[in-house]
PDB file of C-alpha atoms in Angstrom:
ATOM      1  CA  MET B1112     -16.481  20.040  -9.441  1.00  0.00           C
ATOM      2  CA  LYS B1113     -14.005  18.108  -7.296  1.00  0.00           C
ATOM      3  CA  GLU B1114     -13.324  14.572  -8.487  1.00  0.00           C
ATOM      4  CA  GLU B1115     -13.644  11.868  -5.805  1.00  0.00           C
ATOM      5  CA  PHE B1116     -11.338   8.899  -5.495  1.00  0.00           C
ATOM      6  CA  ALA B1117     -12.033   5.467  -4.079  1.00  0.00           C
ATOM      7  CA  ARG B1118      -9.531   3.154  -2.443  1.00  0.00           C
ATOM      8  CA  ILE B1119      -9.476  -0.582  -3.107  1.00  0.00           C
ATOM      9  CA  HIS B1120      -8.251  -2.796  -0.285  1.00  0.00           C
ATOM     10  CA  ILE B1121      -7.727  -6.411  -1.331  1.00  0.00           C
ATOM     11  CA  VAL B1122      -7.731  -9.026   1.420  1.00  0.00           C
ATOM     12  CA  GLY B1123      -7.108 -12.751   1.331  1.00  0.00           C
ATOM     13  CA  SER B1124      -4.912 -15.513   2.647  1.00  0.00           C
ATOM     14  CA  VAL B1125      -1.232 -15.978   1.831  1.00  0.00           C
ATOM     15  CA  GLY B1126      -0.708 -17.001  -1.789  1.00  0.00           C
ATOM     16  CA  SER B1127      -4.274 -16.220  -2.859  1.00  0.00           C
ATOM     17  CA  GLY B1128      -3.243 -13.734  -5.565  1.00  0.00           C
ATOM     18  CA  LYS B1129      -3.766 -10.383  -3.794  1.00  0.00           C
ATOM     19  CA  SER B1130      -0.580  -8.847  -5.214  1.00  0.00           C
ATOM     20  CA  THR B1131      -1.264 -10.158  -8.717  1.00  0.00           C
ATOM     21  CA  LEU B1132      -4.814  -8.794  -8.674  1.00  0.00           C
ATOM     22  CA  GLY B1133      -3.628  -5.471  -7.255  1.00  0.00           C
ATOM     23  CA  LYS B1134      -0.983  -5.071  -9.960  1.00  0.00           C
ATOM     24  CA  ARG B1135      -3.470  -5.924 -12.718  1.00  0.00           C
ATOM     25  CA  LEU B1136      -6.074  -3.485 -11.380  1.00  0.00           C
ATOM     26  CA  SER B1137      -3.368  -0.846 -11.064  1.00  0.00           C
ATOM     27  CA  CYS B1138      -2.537  -1.182 -14.768  1.00  0.00           C
ATOM     28  CA  ILE B1139      -6.162  -1.288 -15.907  1.00  0.00           C
ATOM     29  CA  LEU B1140      -7.316   1.632 -13.763  1.00  0.00           C
ATOM     30  CA  GLU B1141      -4.027   3.544 -14.117  1.00  0.00           C
ATOM     31  CA  VAL B1142      -3.700   4.043 -10.362  1.00  0.00           C
ATOM     32  CA  PRO B1143      -0.819   3.301  -7.996  1.00  0.00           C
ATOM     33  CA  CYS B1144      -0.610  -0.030  -6.199  1.00  0.00           C
ATOM     34  CA  TYR B1145       0.793  -0.403  -2.671  1.00  0.00           C
ATOM     35  CA  SER B1146       1.670  -3.638  -0.895  1.00  0.00           C
ATOM     36  CA  LEU B1147       0.790  -3.703   2.791  1.00  0.00           C
ATOM     37  CA  ASP B1148       3.806  -5.981   3.288  1.00  0.00           C
ATOM     38  CA  ASP B1149       5.984  -3.035   2.303  1.00  0.00           C
ATOM     39  CA  LEU B1150       4.372  -0.977   5.067  1.00  0.00           C
ATOM     40  CA  CYS B1151       5.370  -3.598   7.622  1.00  0.00           C
ATOM     41  CA  TRP B1152       8.796  -4.474   6.266  1.00  0.00           C
ATOM     42  CA  GLU B1153      11.710  -2.392   5.020  1.00  0.00           C
ATOM     43  CA  ARG B1154      13.277  -4.456   2.240  1.00  0.00           C
ATOM     44  CA  ASN B1155      17.098  -4.596   2.185  1.00  0.00           C
ATOM     45  CA  ALA B1156      19.661  -6.665   0.307  1.00  0.00           C
ATOM     46  CA  ASN B1157      21.028  -7.833   3.678  1.00  0.00           C
ATOM     47  CA  GLY B1158      17.603  -8.868   4.985  1.00  0.00           C
ATOM     48  CA  ASP B1159      14.280  -7.330   5.849  1.00  0.00           C
ATOM     49  CA  ARG B1160      13.682  -5.126   8.880  1.00  0.00           C
ATOM     50  CA  ARG B1161      10.307  -4.898  10.583  1.00  0.00           C
ATOM     51  CA  ARG B1162       9.163  -1.269  10.672  1.00  0.00           C
ATOM     52  CA  THR B1163       8.129   0.314  13.956  1.00  0.00           C
ATOM     53  CA  GLU B1164       4.467   1.069  14.608  1.00  0.00           C
ATOM     54  CA  GLU B1165       5.186   4.771  14.131  1.00  0.00           C
ATOM     55  CA  GLU B1166       6.898   4.145  10.773  1.00  0.00           C
ATOM     56  CA  ARG B1167       3.967   2.012   9.586  1.00  0.00           C
ATOM     57  CA  HIS B1168       1.470   4.643  10.662  1.00  0.00           C
ATOM     58  CA  THR B1169       3.370   7.433   8.891  1.00  0.00           C
ATOM     59  CA  LEU B1170       3.655   5.452   5.653  1.00  0.00           C
ATOM     60  CA  LEU B1171      -0.005   4.435   5.716  1.00  0.00           C
ATOM     61  CA  GLN B1172      -1.116   8.025   6.286  1.00  0.00           C
ATOM     62  CA  SER B1173       1.027   9.195   3.362  1.00  0.00           C
ATOM     63  CA  ILE B1174      -0.785   6.712   1.113  1.00  0.00           C
ATOM     64  CA  VAL B1175      -4.305   7.265   2.443  1.00  0.00           C
ATOM     65  CA  TYR B1176      -4.161  11.026   2.015  1.00  0.00           C
ATOM     66  CA  LYS B1177      -2.892  10.972  -1.585  1.00  0.00           C
ATOM     67  CA  GLU B1178      -5.429  12.156  -4.131  1.00  0.00           C
ATOM     68  CA  ASN B1179      -5.011   9.076  -6.328  1.00  0.00           C
TER      69      ASN B1179
END
């Protein structure tokens, strides 16, 4: 039997604890945690760069289609 996986998408306003909750759930459930901010921004020591729409789409698809 094929095991099914659910995705959890946490929404809320800035500073509401989305990242903290996501990290805690990730540890408890032993699943990866992804920050949507990291889909929009490429983090660099010299400053952040906003990703293109195509880059964001490609990264999101790579996450959505993972088995876990």
